[in-house]
Short mmCIF file of C-alpha atoms in Angstrom, two decimals:
data_model
loop_
_atom_site.label_atom_id
_atom_site.label_comp_id
_atom_site.label_asym_id
_atom_site.label_seq_id
_atom_site.Cartn_x
_atom_site.Cartn_y
_atom_site.Cartn_z
CA UNK A 7 -125.50 240.79 82.37
CA UNK A 8 -127.65 240.33 79.24
CA UNK A 9 -124.54 240.62 77.05
CA UNK A 10 -122.77 237.96 79.15
CA UNK A 11 -125.71 235.55 78.84
CA UNK A 12 -125.88 236.15 75.09
CA UNK A 13 -122.20 235.36 74.54
CA UNK A 14 -122.42 232.35 76.86
CA UNK A 15 -125.30 230.96 74.79
CA UNK A 16 -123.39 231.70 71.58
CA UNK A 17 -120.36 229.86 72.93
CA UNK A 18 -122.49 226.82 73.80
CA UNK A 19 -124.22 226.95 70.41
CA UNK A 20 -120.87 226.96 68.64
CA UNK A 21 -119.63 224.00 70.65
CA UNK A 22 -122.82 222.06 69.89
CA UNK A 23 -122.44 222.84 66.18
CA UNK A 24 -118.88 221.50 66.16
CA UNK A 25 -119.99 218.44 68.17
CA UNK A 26 -122.80 217.73 65.70
CA UNK A 27 -120.53 217.95 62.67
CA UNK A 28 -117.97 215.57 64.17
CA UNK A 29 -120.63 213.23 65.56
CA UNK A 30 -122.59 212.77 62.34
CA UNK A 31 -119.48 212.49 60.16
CA UNK A 32 -118.13 209.69 62.37
CA UNK A 33 -121.50 207.93 62.43
CA UNK A 34 -121.08 207.17 58.72
CA UNK A 35 -117.87 205.15 58.89
CA UNK A 36 -119.30 201.99 60.54
CA UNK A 37 -122.17 202.01 58.00
CA UNK A 38 -120.06 202.01 54.84
CA UNK A 39 -119.48 198.23 54.60
CA UNK A 40 -123.25 197.64 54.86
CA UNK A 41 -124.07 200.44 52.41
CA UNK A 42 -121.52 199.09 49.90
CA UNK A 43 -123.15 195.66 50.08
CA UNK A 44 -126.64 197.15 49.82
CA UNK A 45 -125.98 198.91 46.49
CA UNK A 46 -123.87 196.02 45.15
CA UNK A 47 -120.79 198.14 44.43
CA UNK A 48 -117.28 196.75 44.11
CA UNK A 49 -114.26 198.52 45.60
CA UNK A 50 -113.62 200.70 42.54
CA UNK A 51 -117.26 201.72 42.21
CA UNK A 52 -117.61 202.46 45.91
CA UNK A 53 -114.43 204.54 45.85
CA UNK A 54 -115.93 206.62 43.04
CA UNK A 55 -119.17 206.99 44.99
CA UNK A 56 -117.26 208.28 48.02
CA UNK A 57 -115.83 211.01 45.81
CA UNK A 58 -119.38 212.42 45.63
CA UNK A 59 -119.09 213.18 49.35
CA UNK A 60 -115.89 215.18 48.85
CA UNK A 61 -117.25 216.97 45.80
CA UNK A 62 -120.37 218.02 47.70
CA UNK A 63 -118.23 219.56 50.43
CA UNK A 64 -115.69 221.32 48.24
CA UNK A 65 -118.23 222.74 45.79
CA UNK A 66 -120.41 224.10 48.60
CA UNK A 67 -117.79 225.71 50.83
CA UNK A 68 -116.91 228.82 48.76
CA UNK A 69 -120.60 229.63 48.26
CA UNK A 70 -121.25 229.29 52.00
CA UNK A 71 -118.50 231.82 52.64
CA UNK A 72 -120.30 234.30 50.39
CA UNK A 73 -123.64 233.78 52.16
CA UNK A 74 -122.01 234.13 55.58
CA UNK A 75 -120.34 237.35 54.42
CA UNK A 76 -123.67 238.91 53.61
CA UNK A 77 -126.16 237.36 56.01
CA UNK A 78 -124.05 236.01 58.89
CA UNK A 79 -123.31 232.43 59.83
CA UNK A 80 -126.49 231.49 61.71
CA UNK A 81 -128.62 230.42 58.76
CA UNK A 82 -125.82 228.34 57.25
CA UNK A 83 -125.04 226.58 60.55
CA UNK A 84 -128.69 225.60 60.80
CA UNK A 85 -128.99 224.58 57.13
CA UNK A 86 -125.89 222.40 57.33
CA UNK A 87 -126.72 220.93 60.73
CA UNK A 88 -130.30 219.99 59.95
CA UNK A 89 -129.15 218.75 56.54
CA UNK A 90 -126.88 216.27 58.32
CA UNK A 91 -129.84 215.13 60.44
CA UNK A 92 -131.87 214.40 57.29
CA UNK A 93 -129.20 212.84 55.10
CA UNK A 94 -127.60 210.50 57.67
CA UNK A 95 -130.60 208.10 57.62
CA UNK A 96 -131.00 208.71 53.87
CA UNK A 97 -127.56 207.21 53.25
CA UNK A 98 -128.43 203.84 54.75
CA UNK A 99 -131.72 203.43 52.86
CA UNK A 100 -130.15 204.04 49.44
CA UNK A 101 -130.73 201.02 47.20
CA UNK A 102 -129.00 202.09 43.99
CA UNK A 103 -125.61 203.58 43.17
CA UNK A 104 -127.23 206.70 41.73
CA UNK A 105 -129.31 207.28 44.86
CA UNK A 106 -126.30 206.66 47.11
CA UNK A 107 -124.13 209.03 45.07
CA UNK A 108 -126.81 211.71 45.30
CA UNK A 109 -127.21 211.28 49.05
CA UNK A 110 -123.45 211.33 49.58
CA UNK A 111 -123.20 214.54 47.58
CA UNK A 112 -125.96 216.20 49.64
CA UNK A 113 -124.49 214.84 52.88
CA UNK A 114 -121.10 216.25 51.90
CA UNK A 115 -122.69 219.57 50.97
CA UNK A 116 -124.37 219.72 54.38
CA UNK A 117 -121.11 218.94 56.17
CA UNK A 118 -119.26 221.53 54.09
CA UNK A 119 -121.95 224.10 54.88
CA UNK A 120 -121.84 223.67 58.64
CA UNK A 121 -118.05 223.33 58.64
CA UNK A 122 -117.47 226.77 57.12
CA UNK A 123 -120.33 228.45 58.97
CA UNK A 124 -119.47 227.13 62.44
CA UNK A 125 -115.88 228.35 62.05
CA UNK A 126 -117.14 231.78 60.95
CA UNK A 127 -119.45 231.79 63.96
CA UNK A 128 -116.57 230.71 66.20
CA UNK A 129 -114.49 233.67 65.04
CA UNK A 130 -117.44 235.98 65.82
CA UNK A 131 -117.69 234.57 69.35
CA UNK A 132 -113.92 234.94 69.83
CA UNK A 133 -114.23 238.57 68.75
CA UNK A 134 -117.02 239.20 71.25
CA UNK A 135 -115.22 237.55 74.14
CA UNK A 136 -111.78 238.88 73.11
CA UNK A 137 -110.03 235.60 73.90
CA UNK A 138 -108.92 232.42 72.14
CA UNK A 139 -111.68 229.82 71.96
CA UNK A 140 -111.16 228.06 68.64
CA UNK A 141 -109.20 225.13 70.10
CA UNK A 142 -112.01 224.36 72.54
CA UNK A 143 -114.53 224.54 69.69
CA UNK A 144 -112.51 222.11 67.55
CA UNK A 145 -112.19 219.84 70.59
CA UNK A 146 -115.95 219.37 70.46
CA UNK A 147 -115.65 218.17 66.86
CA UNK A 148 -113.14 215.53 67.97
CA UNK A 149 -115.29 214.55 70.96
CA UNK A 150 -118.31 214.29 68.68
CA UNK A 151 -116.37 212.05 66.31
CA UNK A 152 -115.35 209.71 69.12
CA UNK A 153 -118.93 209.59 70.43
CA UNK A 154 -120.45 209.03 66.98
CA UNK A 155 -118.08 206.22 66.01
CA UNK A 156 -118.43 204.61 69.44
CA UNK A 157 -122.24 204.79 69.53
CA UNK A 158 -122.68 203.39 66.03
CA UNK A 159 -120.11 200.63 66.56
CA UNK A 160 -121.85 199.64 69.81
CA UNK A 161 -125.26 199.67 68.11
CA UNK A 162 -124.07 197.42 65.30
CA UNK A 163 -122.34 195.04 67.74
CA UNK A 164 -125.70 194.69 69.54
CA UNK A 165 -127.28 193.64 66.22
CA UNK A 166 -129.37 196.79 65.98
CA UNK A 167 -130.27 197.44 62.34
CA UNK A 168 -128.24 200.16 60.62
CA UNK A 169 -131.46 202.05 59.83
CA UNK A 170 -132.36 202.15 63.53
CA UNK A 171 -128.79 203.07 64.45
CA UNK A 172 -128.79 205.88 61.87
CA UNK A 173 -132.09 207.21 63.23
CA UNK A 174 -130.65 207.19 66.76
CA UNK A 175 -127.64 209.14 65.53
CA UNK A 176 -129.90 211.58 63.69
CA UNK A 177 -131.96 212.13 66.84
CA UNK A 178 -128.83 212.96 68.87
CA UNK A 179 -127.78 215.45 66.20
CA UNK A 180 -131.30 216.90 66.04
CA UNK A 181 -131.39 217.61 69.78
CA UNK A 182 -127.96 219.23 69.63
CA UNK A 183 -128.96 221.47 66.70
CA UNK A 184 -132.27 222.50 68.30
CA UNK A 185 -130.43 223.59 71.44
CA UNK A 186 -127.75 225.32 69.36
CA UNK A 187 -130.35 227.25 67.35
CA UNK A 188 -131.34 229.18 70.49
CA UNK A 189 -127.90 230.66 71.01
CA UNK A 190 -126.51 231.29 67.52
CA UNK A 191 -125.68 234.93 66.84
CA UNK A 192 -127.95 236.66 64.34
CA UNK A 193 -125.23 238.86 62.87
CA UNK A 194 -125.28 240.80 59.61
CA UNK A 195 -121.84 241.28 58.15
CA UNK A 196 -121.16 244.29 55.93
CA UNK A 197 -118.65 242.53 53.70
CA UNK A 198 -119.02 242.41 49.92
CA UNK A 199 -120.92 239.22 48.97
CA UNK A 200 -118.68 238.31 46.05
CA UNK A 201 -116.45 235.33 45.42
CA UNK A 202 -112.77 236.16 45.70
CA UNK A 203 -109.76 233.98 45.06
CA UNK A 204 -107.57 233.50 48.14
CA UNK A 205 -104.58 235.79 48.12
CA UNK A 206 -101.98 237.27 50.44
CA UNK A 207 -101.66 235.67 53.85
CA UNK A 208 -104.79 233.57 53.16
CA UNK A 209 -102.80 231.51 50.65
CA UNK A 210 -100.29 230.63 53.36
CA UNK A 211 -103.03 229.81 55.86
CA UNK A 212 -104.69 227.53 53.30
CA UNK A 213 -101.41 225.75 52.53
CA UNK A 214 -100.70 225.15 56.22
CA UNK A 215 -104.25 223.91 56.77
CA UNK A 216 -103.87 221.46 53.88
CA UNK A 217 -100.64 220.14 55.42
CA UNK A 218 -102.20 219.78 58.88
CA UNK A 219 -105.25 217.97 57.49
CA UNK A 220 -102.95 215.83 55.33
CA UNK A 221 -101.18 214.59 58.44
CA UNK A 222 -104.51 213.74 60.09
CA UNK A 223 -105.68 211.90 56.98
CA UNK A 224 -102.39 210.02 56.65
CA UNK A 225 -102.54 208.80 60.25
CA UNK A 226 -106.14 207.66 59.73
CA UNK A 227 -105.60 205.90 56.40
CA UNK A 228 -101.98 204.73 56.62
CA UNK A 229 -100.93 204.75 60.29
CA UNK A 230 -102.04 201.20 61.03
CA UNK A 231 -100.49 199.90 57.81
CA UNK A 232 -97.23 201.67 58.66
CA UNK A 233 -96.68 199.95 62.01
CA UNK A 234 -97.78 196.59 60.57
CA UNK A 235 -95.20 196.98 57.79
CA UNK A 236 -92.59 197.76 60.45
CA UNK A 237 -93.60 194.52 62.20
CA UNK A 238 -94.28 196.39 65.43
CA UNK A 239 -97.78 195.11 66.06
CA UNK A 240 -100.34 192.51 65.01
CA UNK A 241 -103.07 193.66 62.59
CA UNK A 242 -105.74 193.28 65.28
CA UNK A 243 -103.95 195.88 67.47
CA UNK A 244 -102.93 198.30 64.73
CA UNK A 245 -105.97 200.55 65.23
CA UNK A 246 -104.81 201.47 68.75
CA UNK A 247 -102.44 204.03 67.24
CA UNK A 248 -105.29 206.05 65.76
CA UNK A 249 -107.28 205.83 68.99
CA UNK A 250 -104.33 207.27 70.93
CA UNK A 251 -103.89 209.92 68.24
CA UNK A 252 -107.57 210.93 68.58
CA UNK A 253 -107.57 210.97 72.37
CA UNK A 254 -104.38 213.07 72.47
CA UNK A 255 -105.91 215.50 69.96
CA UNK A 256 -109.01 215.91 72.13
CA UNK A 257 -106.85 216.58 75.21
CA UNK A 258 -104.69 219.04 73.27
CA UNK A 259 -107.72 220.95 72.00
CA UNK A 260 -109.54 221.00 75.34
CA UNK A 261 -106.51 222.66 76.91
CA UNK A 262 -105.51 224.58 73.78
CA UNK A 263 -107.39 227.79 74.43
CA UNK A 264 -105.75 228.19 77.84
CA UNK A 265 -102.33 227.33 76.41
CA UNK A 266 -102.72 229.86 73.61
CA UNK A 267 -103.82 232.45 76.18
CA UNK A 268 -100.69 231.78 78.26
CA UNK A 269 -98.05 231.28 75.55
CA UNK A 270 -99.51 233.11 72.57
CA UNK A 271 -100.15 231.72 69.10
CA UNK A 272 -96.54 232.12 67.93
CA UNK A 273 -95.02 229.80 70.53
CA UNK A 274 -97.91 227.34 70.31
CA UNK A 275 -97.37 227.00 66.56
CA UNK A 276 -93.63 226.55 67.07
CA UNK A 277 -94.14 223.93 69.80
CA UNK A 278 -96.99 222.17 67.99
CA UNK A 279 -94.97 221.79 64.82
CA UNK A 280 -91.94 220.43 66.67
CA UNK A 281 -94.02 217.94 68.71
CA UNK A 282 -95.72 216.69 65.53
CA UNK A 283 -92.37 216.20 63.80
CA UNK A 284 -90.98 214.42 66.86
CA UNK A 285 -94.07 212.19 66.97
CA UNK A 286 -93.69 211.15 63.32
CA UNK A 287 -89.98 210.48 63.87
CA UNK A 288 -90.79 208.40 66.96
CA UNK A 289 -93.19 206.21 64.98
CA UNK A 290 -90.69 205.75 62.16
CA UNK A 291 -87.66 205.04 64.34
CA UNK A 292 -89.40 202.92 66.99
CA UNK A 293 -88.28 199.34 67.49
CA UNK A 294 -90.97 198.55 70.06
CA UNK A 295 -94.75 198.76 69.74
CA UNK A 296 -95.05 200.95 72.86
CA UNK A 297 -92.87 203.71 71.43
CA UNK A 298 -94.64 203.62 68.06
CA UNK A 299 -98.01 204.04 69.79
CA UNK A 300 -96.65 206.89 71.91
CA UNK A 301 -95.49 208.47 68.67
CA UNK A 302 -99.07 208.52 67.39
CA UNK A 303 -100.16 210.18 70.65
CA UNK A 304 -97.47 212.84 70.16
CA UNK A 305 -98.66 213.49 66.60
CA UNK A 306 -102.21 214.03 67.88
CA UNK A 307 -101.04 216.31 70.68
CA UNK A 308 -98.85 218.34 68.34
CA UNK A 309 -101.38 218.66 65.53
CA UNK A 310 -104.28 219.48 67.86
CA UNK A 311 -104.01 223.27 67.90
CA UNK A 312 -102.51 224.03 64.50
CA UNK A 313 -105.80 224.14 62.58
CA UNK A 314 -107.74 226.12 65.25
CA UNK A 315 -105.02 228.80 65.25
CA UNK A 316 -105.12 228.95 61.45
CA UNK A 317 -108.90 229.50 61.49
CA UNK A 318 -108.57 232.23 64.10
CA UNK A 319 -105.90 233.88 61.95
CA UNK A 320 -108.15 233.64 58.88
CA UNK A 321 -110.87 235.44 60.81
CA UNK A 322 -108.50 238.26 61.85
CA UNK A 323 -106.69 238.96 58.58
CA UNK A 324 -107.80 241.98 56.56
CA UNK A 325 -106.81 241.15 52.97
CA UNK A 326 -110.10 239.29 52.44
CA UNK A 327 -113.54 239.23 54.09
CA UNK A 328 -113.24 236.92 57.09
CA UNK A 329 -115.97 234.51 55.98
CA UNK A 330 -114.47 234.14 52.50
CA UNK A 331 -111.01 233.57 53.97
CA UNK A 332 -112.34 230.90 56.34
CA UNK A 333 -114.16 229.23 53.42
CA UNK A 334 -110.91 229.24 51.44
CA UNK A 335 -108.90 227.75 54.31
CA UNK A 336 -111.59 225.13 54.98
CA UNK A 337 -111.81 224.14 51.32
CA UNK A 338 -108.03 223.82 51.05
CA UNK A 339 -107.94 221.78 54.24
CA UNK A 340 -110.60 219.39 52.92
CA UNK A 341 -108.58 219.03 49.72
CA UNK A 342 -105.67 217.93 51.90
CA UNK A 343 -107.86 215.28 53.55
CA UNK A 344 -109.27 214.02 50.25
CA UNK A 345 -106.19 214.15 48.03
CA UNK A 346 -103.46 213.83 50.64
CA UNK A 347 -103.82 210.14 51.58
CA UNK A 348 -103.78 209.24 47.88
CA UNK A 349 -100.57 211.28 47.49
CA UNK A 350 -99.07 209.40 50.44
CA UNK A 351 -99.95 206.13 48.70
CA UNK A 352 -98.39 207.34 45.46
CA UNK A 353 -95.20 208.40 47.25
CA UNK A 354 -95.11 205.08 49.12
CA UNK A 355 -95.45 203.19 45.84
CA UNK A 356 -92.49 205.09 44.36
CA UNK A 357 -90.33 204.79 47.49
CA UNK A 358 -91.71 203.33 50.71
CA UNK A 359 -94.40 204.17 53.25
CA UNK A 360 -91.73 205.18 55.77
CA UNK A 361 -90.25 207.62 53.25
CA UNK A 362 -93.70 209.06 52.60
CA UNK A 363 -94.11 209.77 56.33
CA UNK A 364 -90.66 211.37 56.46
CA UNK A 365 -91.88 213.67 53.68
CA UNK A 366 -94.88 214.55 55.87
CA UNK A 367 -92.48 215.46 58.68
CA UNK A 368 -90.65 217.71 56.24
CA UNK A 369 -93.89 219.44 55.22
CA UNK A 370 -94.82 220.07 58.86
CA UNK A 371 -91.60 222.09 59.29
CA UNK A 372 -93.42 224.84 57.38
CA UNK A 373 -95.65 225.40 60.44
CA UNK A 374 -92.93 226.61 62.83
CA UNK A 375 -91.00 228.17 59.93
CA UNK A 376 -93.93 230.45 59.05
CA UNK A 377 -95.31 231.00 62.57
CA UNK A 378 -94.11 234.60 62.62
CA UNK A 379 -95.96 235.41 59.39
CA UNK A 380 -99.16 233.72 60.57
CA UNK A 381 -99.24 235.69 63.82
CA UNK A 382 -97.94 239.06 62.66
CA UNK A 383 -99.64 239.33 59.28
CA UNK A 384 -103.13 238.67 60.58
#
């Protein structure tokens, strides 16, 4: 009975950690126009400042994997989570470009810390319960993102100051992390605490994660522009595609653990890849707005469980310590988010945006094509 209660608390703590990460990350987006104005940055300068966020995440992630390998994930989940609580309000009070860049770097480092550690912790909980849970954990990240963006957008629409709104968001995250702290596993891994370059099956997992995150980033940054260019919708309605994508992803992840339990990871990867490809093709070939929007929903449904399965596989493989492998896959995935949309823009400039999305569909074929390796080599 005590063991059951312990794992139940650990499961809840993991879900709250994922929720917090998604919630706080999404809280930032509605603030950026106000922050840009506050520091007096133009588009080019603000774009460079946002790179500080990505650098903070990518630089931190490998080191977090090392710490988790030696001391367990608990301390890093707490450090990253409470760091997000502190640096969310700090972002909106920044008055100079240097201060904003510094806060963005530390905010990104905090997000990178909790991102790696909560996935390591999720693998530990899966191991204890001997069942697939990673999709349900990642669903909480998506739910948190929807809640964070919605709460901050509502606050701003009610003319609440962004400082007050940021403090409200920080308080929500603080409560979630305090509750999570009571259930996090205090494990001590016996893995060698040394940095190691990804190799073997981990390289494949990292590549697939980068592709999956690239698709998510492309839909976020270019999806609305794509259907406007195709003259399928008015600019004011173009954001509906991403909303449907996000909702479908949440639904897919909430049901993902049960689906993986019934079908197995191999068939879920095959099906997920094919649905994602079909969704992209639907958007590109649609002649009516309805079908284009349904295409975005299919992309979200198909992509929903690819990344959770990859993280579970990274935790099972034996060619590297699990925490270092998860750090490598997470870092590669973030690189896909940060660099990928720019690559889509470059490809669109050389050809067209539609061609760039067809290239994405081609990349996604690697998911079903390598499903056997992912499942049987981990």
